[in-house]
Tab-separated table of C-alpha atoms and ligand atoms in Angstrom:
chain	number	residue	atom	x	y	z
A	1	MET	CA	17.969	-53.652	-7.808
A	2	GLN	CA	15.771	-52.346	-10.633
A	3	THR	CA	12.660	-53.648	-8.841
A	4	THR	CA	13.673	-51.884	-5.634
A	5	ILE	CA	13.994	-48.517	-7.352
A	6	VAL	CA	10.589	-48.950	-8.988
A	7	GLU	CA	9.033	-49.966	-5.667
A	8	VAL	CA	10.491	-46.931	-3.882
A	9	PHE	CA	9.229	-44.607	-6.621
A	10	ASP	CA	5.747	-46.195	-6.472
A	11	LYS	CA	5.694	-45.663	-2.722
A	12	ILE	CA	6.700	-42.004	-3.108
A	13	LEU	CA	3.903	-41.510	-5.638
A	14	ALA	CA	1.355	-43.324	-3.453
A	15	ASN	CA	2.267	-41.123	-0.450
A	16	ASN	CA	2.072	-38.039	-2.624
A	17	ASP	CA	-1.374	-39.087	-3.924
A	18	LYS	CA	-2.605	-39.327	-0.332
A	19	GLU	CA	-1.325	-35.836	0.522
A	20	ALA	CA	-2.829	-34.507	-2.722
A	21	GLN	CA	-6.220	-35.891	-1.743
A	22	THR	CA	-5.935	-34.069	1.613
A	23	ASN	CA	-5.212	-30.832	-0.298
A	24	ARG	CA	-8.259	-31.392	-2.511
A	25	GLU	CA	-10.497	-32.012	0.503
A	26	PHE	CA	-9.221	-28.789	2.108
A	27	LEU	CA	-9.905	-26.867	-1.126
A	28	ASN	CA	-13.374	-28.417	-1.480
A	29	LYS	CA	-14.218	-27.467	2.077
A	30	HIS	CA	-13.339	-23.863	1.275
A	31	ASN	CA	-15.099	-23.955	-2.099
A	32	ILE	CA	-11.903	-23.168	-4.001
A	33	LEU	CA	-11.091	-24.440	-7.487
A	34	CYS	CA	-7.427	-25.333	-7.936
A	35	ILE	CA	-5.785	-25.267	-11.374
A	36	ASN	CA	-2.355	-26.793	-11.973
A	37	LEU	CA	-0.552	-24.892	-14.764
A	38	MET	CA	2.181	-26.892	-16.461
A	39	SER	CA	4.450	-26.215	-19.435
A	40	SER	CA	8.038	-25.722	-20.545
A	41	PRO	CA	9.847	-22.738	-19.030
A	42	GLY	CA	9.027	-19.604	-20.973
A	43	SER	CA	5.797	-20.710	-22.625
A	44	GLY	CA	3.854	-18.040	-20.775
A	45	LYS	CA	2.401	-19.366	-17.495
A	46	THR	CA	3.171	-16.263	-15.429
A	47	THR	CA	2.157	-13.923	-18.253
A	48	LEU	CA	-1.185	-15.737	-18.612
A	49	LEU	CA	-1.758	-15.293	-14.872
A	50	GLU	CA	-0.738	-11.612	-14.953
A	51	SER	CA	-3.169	-10.917	-17.796
A	52	THR	CA	-5.918	-12.856	-16.009
A	53	ILE	CA	-5.379	-10.917	-12.768
A	54	LYS	CA	-5.407	-7.588	-14.618
A	55	THR	CA	-8.925	-8.245	-15.975
A	56	GLY	CA	-10.126	-7.970	-12.360
A	57	LYS	CA	-12.701	-10.693	-13.057
A	58	PHE	CA	-11.447	-13.356	-10.656
A	59	ARG	CA	-10.511	-13.678	-7.007
A	60	LEU	CA	-7.383	-15.774	-7.190
A	61	ALA	CA	-4.156	-16.660	-5.424
A	62	VAL	CA	-1.068	-18.365	-6.803
A	63	VAL	CA	1.392	-20.969	-5.520
A	64	GLU	CA	4.534	-20.399	-7.560
A	65	GLY	CA	7.152	-23.046	-8.236
A	66	ASP	CA	10.687	-22.516	-9.521
A	67	LEU	CA	14.115	-23.921	-8.723
A	68	GLU	CA	15.332	-20.517	-7.512
A	69	THR	CA	14.185	-16.887	-7.092
A	70	ASN	CA	10.970	-15.179	-5.984
A	71	ASN	CA	10.644	-13.446	-9.339
A	72	ASP	CA	7.340	-14.995	-10.412
A	73	ALA	CA	5.654	-14.496	-7.037
A	74	ASN	CA	6.744	-10.850	-7.204
A	75	ARG	CA	5.269	-10.532	-10.710
A	76	ILE	CA	1.927	-11.930	-9.482
A	77	ILE	CA	1.884	-9.601	-6.457
A	78	THR	CA	2.701	-6.624	-8.709
A	79	ALA	CA	-0.176	-7.642	-10.999
A	80	GLY	CA	-2.513	-7.494	-7.992
A	81	ALA	CA	-2.962	-10.978	-6.490
A	82	GLN	CA	-1.538	-12.982	-3.591
A	83	ALA	CA	1.326	-15.364	-4.279
A	84	TYR	CA	3.534	-17.723	-2.311
A	85	GLN	CA	6.820	-18.853	-3.865
A	86	ILE	CA	8.193	-22.361	-3.440
A	87	THR	CA	11.794	-22.900	-4.546
A	88	THR	CA	12.751	-26.532	-5.029
A	89	GLY	CA	16.526	-26.188	-5.563
A	90	GLN	CA	16.964	-29.164	-7.872
A	91	THR	CA	13.575	-30.843	-8.084
A	92	CYS	CA	11.727	-30.763	-11.406
A	93	HIS	CA	8.138	-30.765	-10.043
A	94	LEU	CA	6.056	-29.496	-7.138
A	95	ASP	CA	4.656	-32.153	-4.835
A	96	ALA	CA	1.485	-32.133	-2.754
A	97	LEU	CA	3.207	-31.194	0.518
A	98	GLU	CA	4.929	-28.206	-1.086
A	99	VAL	CA	1.601	-27.012	-2.432
A	100	ARG	CA	0.116	-27.550	1.063
A	101	ARG	CA	2.756	-25.137	2.399
A	102	GLY	CA	1.629	-22.651	-0.235
A	103	LEU	CA	-2.035	-23.072	0.739
A	104	GLU	CA	-1.179	-22.590	4.421
A	105	ASN	CA	0.652	-19.351	3.663
A	106	LEU	CA	-2.048	-17.758	1.534
A	107	SER	CA	-5.113	-16.009	2.858
A	108	LEU	CA	-7.893	-17.952	1.139
A	109	GLN	CA	-11.102	-16.601	2.701
A	110	GLU	CA	-12.059	-14.499	-0.320
A	111	VAL	CA	-10.575	-16.600	-3.095
A	112	ASP	CA	-12.332	-18.615	-5.844
A	113	PHE	CA	-9.230	-19.983	-7.588
A	114	VAL	CA	-5.816	-21.166	-6.502
A	115	PHE	CA	-3.439	-21.524	-9.420
A	116	VAL	CA	-0.340	-23.655	-9.031
A	117	GLU	CA	2.374	-22.565	-11.447
A	118	ASN	CA	4.360	-25.768	-11.610
A	119	ILE	CA	8.087	-26.126	-12.356
A	120	GLY	CA	8.785	-25.518	-16.046
A	121	ASN	CA	9.191	-28.763	-17.985
A	122	LEU	CA	6.928	-31.131	-19.883
A	123	VAL	CA	7.883	-34.316	-17.995
A	124	CYS	CA	8.049	-34.512	-14.166
A	125	PRO	CA	4.991	-32.470	-13.083
A	126	ALA	CA	2.730	-34.908	-14.974
A	127	SER	CA	3.451	-37.665	-12.432
A	128	TYR	CA	2.763	-35.687	-9.261
A	129	ASP	CA	-0.796	-34.934	-8.208
A	130	VAL	CA	-0.722	-31.689	-6.208
A	131	GLY	CA	-4.397	-31.751	-5.242
A	132	ALA	CA	-5.621	-29.620	-8.139
A	133	HIS	CA	-9.046	-30.156	-9.735
A	134	ILE	CA	-7.973	-29.175	-13.238
A	135	ASN	CA	-4.740	-29.595	-15.194
A	136	VAL	CA	-3.961	-26.944	-17.779
A	137	VAL	CA	-0.956	-27.421	-20.071
A	138	LEU	CA	0.464	-24.513	-22.041
A	139	LEU	CA	2.393	-24.883	-25.271
A	140	SER	CA	3.720	-21.809	-27.038
A	141	VAL	CA	3.798	-21.440	-30.794
A	142	VAL	CA	7.576	-20.996	-30.531
A	143	GLU	CA	8.092	-24.530	-29.149
A	144	GLY	CA	6.540	-26.367	-32.120
A	145	SER	CA	3.364	-28.412	-32.485
A	146	ASP	CA	5.328	-31.699	-32.490
A	147	LYS	CA	5.848	-31.460	-28.707
A	148	ILE	CA	2.382	-32.871	-27.999
A	149	ALA	CA	3.269	-36.200	-29.617
A	150	LYS	CA	6.740	-36.161	-28.037
A	151	TYR	CA	5.528	-35.512	-24.468
A	152	PRO	CA	2.200	-37.371	-24.439
A	153	VAL	CA	2.024	-38.158	-20.706
A	154	MET	CA	1.522	-34.542	-19.752
A	155	PHE	CA	-0.875	-33.740	-22.613
A	156	LYS	CA	-2.943	-36.877	-21.888
A	157	ARG	CA	-3.576	-35.569	-18.357
A	158	ALA	CA	-4.545	-32.091	-19.536
A	159	ASP	CA	-8.157	-30.996	-19.090
A	160	ALA	CA	-7.280	-27.963	-21.192
A	161	VAL	CA	-4.391	-27.194	-23.540
A	162	VAL	CA	-3.635	-23.533	-24.128
A	163	ILE	CA	-1.579	-22.634	-27.183
A	164	THR	CA	0.120	-19.345	-26.284
A	165	LYS	CA	1.896	-16.602	-28.276
A	166	SER	CA	-0.570	-16.981	-31.165
A	167	GLY	CA	0.452	-13.503	-32.353
A	168	LEU	CA	3.742	-15.094	-33.450
A	169	LEU	CA	2.087	-17.788	-35.608
A	170	GLU	CA	3.115	-16.160	-38.891
A	171	HIS	CA	6.805	-16.446	-37.917
A	172	PHE	CA	6.734	-20.148	-36.920
A	173	ASP	CA	5.544	-23.317	-38.636
A	174	PHE	CA	3.321	-24.340	-35.725
A	175	ASP	CA	0.430	-26.397	-37.107
A	176	ILE	CA	-2.651	-25.506	-35.042
A	177	GLU	CA	-4.888	-28.142	-36.635
A	178	GLN	CA	-2.307	-30.886	-36.100
A	179	ALA	CA	-1.855	-29.766	-32.484
A	180	LYS	CA	-5.599	-29.940	-31.929
A	181	ARG	CA	-5.819	-33.410	-33.499
A	182	ASP	CA	-2.912	-34.672	-31.371
A	183	CYS	CA	-4.456	-33.289	-28.167
A	184	LYS	CA	-7.889	-34.755	-28.953
A	185	GLU	CA	-6.336	-38.123	-29.732
A	186	LEU	CA	-4.763	-38.188	-26.272
A	187	ASN	CA	-7.889	-36.867	-24.553
A	188	PRO	CA	-11.082	-36.495	-26.633
A	189	ASN	CA	-12.628	-34.236	-23.961
A	190	VAL	CA	-9.779	-31.746	-23.827
A	191	GLU	CA	-10.533	-28.026	-24.138
A	192	PHE	CA	-8.240	-26.622	-26.815
A	193	LEU	CA	-7.602	-22.873	-26.645
A	194	VAL	CA	-5.410	-20.611	-28.763
A	195	LEU	CA	-4.490	-17.183	-27.442
A	196	ASP	CA	-1.920	-14.460	-27.020
A	197	SER	CA	-1.541	-13.009	-23.532
A	198	LYS	CA	0.281	-9.953	-24.889
A	199	THR	CA	-2.080	-8.884	-27.691
A	200	GLN	CA	-5.143	-10.394	-25.923
A	201	GLN	CA	-6.042	-12.216	-29.176
A	202	GLY	CA	-8.247	-15.199	-28.184
A	203	PHE	CA	-7.959	-14.249	-24.511
A	204	GLN	CA	-11.721	-14.182	-24.020
A	205	SER	CA	-11.842	-17.967	-24.623
A	206	TRP	CA	-9.609	-18.433	-21.563
A	207	LEU	CA	-11.770	-16.168	-19.391
A	208	THR	CA	-14.891	-18.033	-20.564
A	209	PHE	CA	-13.191	-21.350	-19.775
A	210	LEU	CA	-12.412	-20.141	-16.229
A	211	GLU	CA	-15.941	-18.834	-15.708
A	212	SER	CA	-17.628	-22.035	-16.886
A	213	THR	CA	-15.199	-24.296	-14.994
A	214	LEU	CA	-15.855	-22.361	-11.800
A	215	LYS	CA	-19.611	-22.531	-12.365
A	216	SER	CA	-19.624	-26.294	-12.884
A	217	HIS	CA	-17.379	-26.775	-9.828
A	218	LYS	CA	-19.669	-24.880	-7.437
B	301	GDP	N1	4.215	-12.429	-27.697
B	301	GDP	C1	3.905	-13.127	-26.588
B	301	GDP	N2	4.830	-13.250	-25.635
B	301	GDP	C2	4.497	-13.948	-24.520
B	301	GDP	C3	3.221	-14.531	-24.340
B	301	GDP	N3	3.216	-15.163	-23.155
B	301	GDP	C4	4.431	-14.969	-22.621
B	301	GDP	N4	5.202	-14.237	-23.430
B	301	GDP	C5	6.604	-13.841	-23.210
B	301	GDP	O1	7.363	-15.035	-23.051
B	301	GDP	C6	8.354	-14.883	-22.046
B	301	GDP	C7	8.204	-15.943	-20.969
B	301	GDP	O2	6.931	-15.761	-20.347
B	301	GDP	P1	6.623	-16.256	-18.863
B	301	GDP	O3	5.206	-15.904	-18.576
B	301	GDP	O4	7.671	-15.773	-17.926
B	301	GDP	O5	6.769	-17.840	-19.032
B	301	GDP	P2	6.746	-19.001	-17.925
B	301	GDP	O6	8.160	-19.396	-17.701
B	301	GDP	O7	5.947	-20.112	-18.531
B	301	GDP	O8	6.093	-18.431	-16.718
B	301	GDP	C8	8.206	-13.457	-21.524
B	301	GDP	O9	9.138	-12.634	-22.184
B	301	GDP	C9	6.781	-13.082	-21.908
B	301	GDP	O10	6.629	-11.703	-22.110
B	301	GDP	C10	2.248	-14.379	-25.377
B	301	GDP	O11	1.107	-14.869	-25.322
B	301	GDP	N5	2.669	-13.650	-26.483
B	302	MG	MG1	6.784	-18.367	-14.729
């Protein structure tokens, strides 16, 4: 019985990987860089995107994922970019076919980046390739630096880790150096950024990361 469940899950993942590869080929053909944003709910994914859009520096579109509501897609549209909302009902991750639906419903002719704002949690999205080129994991100061060691699968897959809400550091015992060590241990090549999307402290490092990632992708 146990074996059967594992086999079914492996098959689901293998099918998803195939669909993800199709998404990546589509994105490559259109010269679009896709970034999968993952984190707990509330760590600041939508706020990071809003602040990025408001700089006016990037041509981007967003595939939004939540269990319910169009709230985040509406926030992105209000900030000035295109967005397509996927609502999963009960599912804790976006899969490649859902992201495909997002890509098909966005107008991508004049876009350099597609961001996927994945479903908020530090577990399920790590297992599902959505066809992105880059994985970015956010962790807010409020959540605690110990979460990297507790949820290693997601942080191991991160090309960049963004510590958000740095303006609140003085109120929380988040250990930035420990967080950096833990991230580097899981992935020595990880980009480690610390910023606050509200005060803009450290925000330039994020914009520089996007610029250089786009340049090396083209
Ligand atoms: N002070 C501060 N608040 C933030 C920051 N990023 C997000 N927030 C706040 O955290 C809450 C959740 O942010 P949101 O972007 O919706 O998180 P998401 O669920 O990851 O998309 C909101 O009240 C934001 O205003 C930040 O960098 N600094
Ligand atoms: Mg959000």
